[in-house]
Amino acid sequence: MKVVDHLKNANQTLFSFELLPPLKGDNIASIYQIINPLMEFKPPYINVTYHQEEVVYKKHSSGLLEKKIVRKRPGTVAISAAIMNRYKIDVVPHIICGGFSREDTENALIDLNFLGIENILAIRGDADKASRRFAPEVDGHVHALELVKQIINLNKGNYIDSELENKTATAFSVGVAGYPEKHNESPNLQSDIMFLKQKIEAGAEYIVTQMFFDNDKYFNFVKICRDNGITVPIIPGIKPISTISQLSALPQTFHIDIPEILAREVAKCKKNEEVRNLGIEWAIEQSKSLIINEVPVIHFYTMGKSDNVEKIAKAVF
Ligand code: FAD
């Protein structure tokens, strides 16, 4: 079933979460260990992130640096299919622009369609850490908007090769990313929302937000979206803070603020375990307030571990 249909059928806030594929070499059982304890909260679907190749530098004893291109977490499509079969649940693989030509994207979409996967979260992918600029693949998409358009085109049976004889139309439902505190490359929130609106006008049916630690940021974002004519569901993304280093890493990586009271409490913690507990308490309060405000779903960022999300879900779902 499509994500939007799950939302339409629900009479209360739903629980959902996203998973990272395991690191290369690891076993798929590690994914099931994350999912198993969360199944009692009846997620209607599970998101699976996509990870592009990255450049890493290996230092040799001579002092020379060797440049290597690695994909640390392959397997998004296969893991999505494995989860769907094992748990009889809908899956939402993330498909990104980075590393994909339009042809690669089309082939990935064909695979997803053959597997019976109906949902896709269409995103651009991050900029390269070193250059801080997003570099599209040759003949790839520069923005998620173009990826949304390609998927919606395939839903109409439009393939890159217009002369194909049999053109099966797909029926994907597409979600896109939104940023309550604006995307880090965007000059301002209004400009970001203008581009977000273009993704919706192109056919995306819902928005999943970047993590935020202050619900007012989310409520304000929803209001601005509505004022700008964006009417689709806006699913809040919640990440429980879990380590001391995230106090600076999260704002730097995701361009988000950590509220002063939370930052002060994290700074007092001596061990990550204390931060983890604090993060659980904070996320429980955030979730309770989102539920009171009748959000359709809460999307939890697990970042590869589910013990904290399980405690939060137990307290609120
Ligand atoms: P876009 O919509 O392309 O926007 C990127 C920037 O360009 C924004 O500043 C926007 O304002 C601007 N922009 C958009 N369209 C135009 C245009 N036509 N002209 C000029 N400027 C424009 N990353 C991964 O690598 N894998 C994942 O699985 C993943 N999952 C994510 C899930 C969620 C819910 C979220 C919120 C993020 C996720 N990301 C993931 C991170 C995402 O790839 C980055 O945030 C990326 O930098 C932007 O992606 P986007 O789809 O929002 O890009």
PDB file of C-alpha atoms and ligand atoms in Angstrom, residues 18 49-50 94 96 121-126 143-145 177 179 183 185-186 192 195 198-199 208-210 301, ligand 1:
ATOM      1  CA  GLU A  18      14.175   4.574   8.851  1.00  0.00           C
ATOM      2  CA  THR A  49      18.267   4.939   3.280  1.00  0.00           C
ATOM      3  CA  TYR A  50      20.607   4.989   0.272  1.00  0.00           C
ATOM      4  CA  HIS A  94      15.341   6.131  -0.644  1.00  0.00           C
ATOM      5  CA  ILE A  96      19.068   9.566  -4.629  1.00  0.00           C
ATOM      6  CA  LEU A 121      11.576   8.746  -1.061  1.00  0.00           C
ATOM      7  CA  ALA A 122      13.226  10.840  -3.788  1.00  0.00           C
ATOM      8  CA  ILE A 123      16.170  12.882  -2.618  1.00  0.00           C
ATOM      9  CA  ARG A 124      19.260  14.486  -4.018  1.00  0.00           C
ATOM     10  CA  GLY A 125      21.959  13.087  -1.729  1.00  0.00           C
ATOM     11  CA  ASP A 126      24.527  15.105   0.127  1.00  0.00           C
ATOM     12  CA  HIS A 143      18.111  18.421  -7.899  1.00  0.00           C
ATOM     13  CA  ALA A 144      15.562  16.066  -6.384  1.00  0.00           C
ATOM     14  CA  LEU A 145      12.916  17.881  -8.441  1.00  0.00           C
ATOM     15  CA  ALA A 177      12.540  15.796   1.996  1.00  0.00           C
ATOM     16  CA  TYR A 179      13.720  21.244   6.113  1.00  0.00           C
ATOM     17  CA  HIS A 183      18.461  23.250   3.878  1.00  0.00           C
ATOM     18  CA  GLU A 185      22.670  25.354   0.947  1.00  0.00           C
ATOM     19  CA  SER A 186      19.533  27.431   0.743  1.00  0.00           C
ATOM     20  CA  ASP A 192      13.785  26.452   0.105  1.00  0.00           C
ATOM     21  CA  PHE A 195      11.692  24.638  -4.434  1.00  0.00           C
ATOM     22  CA  GLN A 198       7.986  22.575  -7.111  1.00  0.00           C
ATOM     23  CA  LYS A 199       8.645  18.986  -6.000  1.00  0.00           C
ATOM     24  CA  VAL A 208       9.332  13.923   5.461  1.00  0.00           C
ATOM     25  CA  THR A 209      11.206  16.514   7.485  1.00  0.00           C
ATOM     26  CA  GLN A 210      14.773  16.739   8.550  1.00  0.00           C
ATOM     27  CA  TYR A 301      15.809   8.304  12.560  1.00  0.00           C
TER      28      TYR A 301
HETATM   29  P1  FAD B   1      16.867  19.184  -3.258  1.00  0.00           P
HETATM   30  O1  FAD B   1      15.404  19.176  -3.188  1.00  0.00           O
HETATM   31  O2  FAD B   1      17.491  19.012  -4.593  1.00  0.00           O
HETATM   32  O3  FAD B   1      17.382  20.518  -2.575  1.00  0.00           O
HETATM   33  C1  FAD B   1      18.772  20.744  -2.362  1.00  0.00           C
HETATM   34  C2  FAD B   1      19.065  22.237  -2.306  1.00  0.00           C
HETATM   35  O4  FAD B   1      18.871  22.823  -3.594  1.00  0.00           O
HETATM   36  C3  FAD B   1      18.141  23.014  -1.371  1.00  0.00           C
HETATM   37  O5  FAD B   1      18.902  24.041  -0.798  1.00  0.00           O
HETATM   38  C4  FAD B   1      17.064  23.575  -2.288  1.00  0.00           C
HETATM   39  O6  FAD B   1      16.508  24.774  -1.775  1.00  0.00           O
HETATM   40  C5  FAD B   1      17.856  23.814  -3.551  1.00  0.00           C
HETATM   41  N1  FAD B   1      17.079  23.584  -4.772  1.00  0.00           N
HETATM   42  C6  FAD B   1      16.139  22.642  -4.985  1.00  0.00           C
HETATM   43  N2  FAD B   1      15.696  22.708  -6.254  1.00  0.00           N
HETATM   44  C7  FAD B   1      16.370  23.718  -6.865  1.00  0.00           C
HETATM   45  C8  FAD B   1      16.383  24.258  -8.174  1.00  0.00           C
HETATM   46  N3  FAD B   1      15.585  23.788  -9.126  1.00  0.00           N
HETATM   47  N4  FAD B   1      17.239  25.278  -8.430  1.00  0.00           N
HETATM   48  C9  FAD B   1      18.066  25.765  -7.479  1.00  0.00           C
HETATM   49  N5  FAD B   1      18.091  25.300  -6.202  1.00  0.00           N
HETATM   50  C10 FAD B   1      17.262  24.273  -5.911  1.00  0.00           C
HETATM   51  N6  FAD B   1      20.826  11.515   1.923  1.00  0.00           N
HETATM   52  C11 FAD B   1      21.325  10.374   1.399  1.00  0.00           C
HETATM   53  O7  FAD B   1      22.423  10.389   0.846  1.00  0.00           O
HETATM   54  N7  FAD B   1      20.642   9.186   1.519  1.00  0.00           N
HETATM   55  C12 FAD B   1      19.433   9.100   2.117  1.00  0.00           C
HETATM   56  O8  FAD B   1      18.850   8.020   2.193  1.00  0.00           O
HETATM   57  C13 FAD B   1      18.858  10.300   2.669  1.00  0.00           C
HETATM   58  N8  FAD B   1      17.643  10.294   3.249  1.00  0.00           N
HETATM   59  C14 FAD B   1      17.089  11.475   3.705  1.00  0.00           C
HETATM   60  C15 FAD B   1      15.814  11.458   4.270  1.00  0.00           C
HETATM   61  C16 FAD B   1      15.230  12.639   4.749  1.00  0.00           C
HETATM   62  C17 FAD B   1      13.847  12.591   5.344  1.00  0.00           C
HETATM   63  C18 FAD B   1      15.947  13.855   4.680  1.00  0.00           C
HETATM   64  C19 FAD B   1      15.351  15.126   5.219  1.00  0.00           C
HETATM   65  C20 FAD B   1      17.220  13.883   4.125  1.00  0.00           C
HETATM   66  C21 FAD B   1      17.800  12.696   3.620  1.00  0.00           C
HETATM   67  N9  FAD B   1      19.074  12.676   3.028  1.00  0.00           N
HETATM   68  C22 FAD B   1      19.608  11.508   2.537  1.00  0.00           C
HETATM   69  C23 FAD B   1      19.872  13.906   2.965  1.00  0.00           C
HETATM   70  C24 FAD B   1      19.664  14.660   1.638  1.00  0.00           C
HETATM   71  O9  FAD B   1      20.233  13.932   0.569  1.00  0.00           O
HETATM   72  C25 FAD B   1      20.363  16.020   1.762  1.00  0.00           C
HETATM   73  O10 FAD B   1      19.727  16.809   2.719  1.00  0.00           O
HETATM   74  C26 FAD B   1      20.581  16.758   0.447  1.00  0.00           C
HETATM   75  O11 FAD B   1      21.587  17.744   0.671  1.00  0.00           O
HETATM   76  C27 FAD B   1      19.343  17.478  -0.097  1.00  0.00           C
HETATM   77  O12 FAD B   1      18.418  16.599  -0.577  1.00  0.00           O
HETATM   78  P2  FAD B   1      17.005  17.140  -1.156  1.00  0.00           P
HETATM   79  O13 FAD B   1      16.308  15.984  -1.726  1.00  0.00           O
HETATM   80  O14 FAD B   1      16.309  17.945  -0.133  1.00  0.00           O
HETATM   81  O15 FAD B   1      17.547  18.064  -2.334  1.00  0.00           O
END
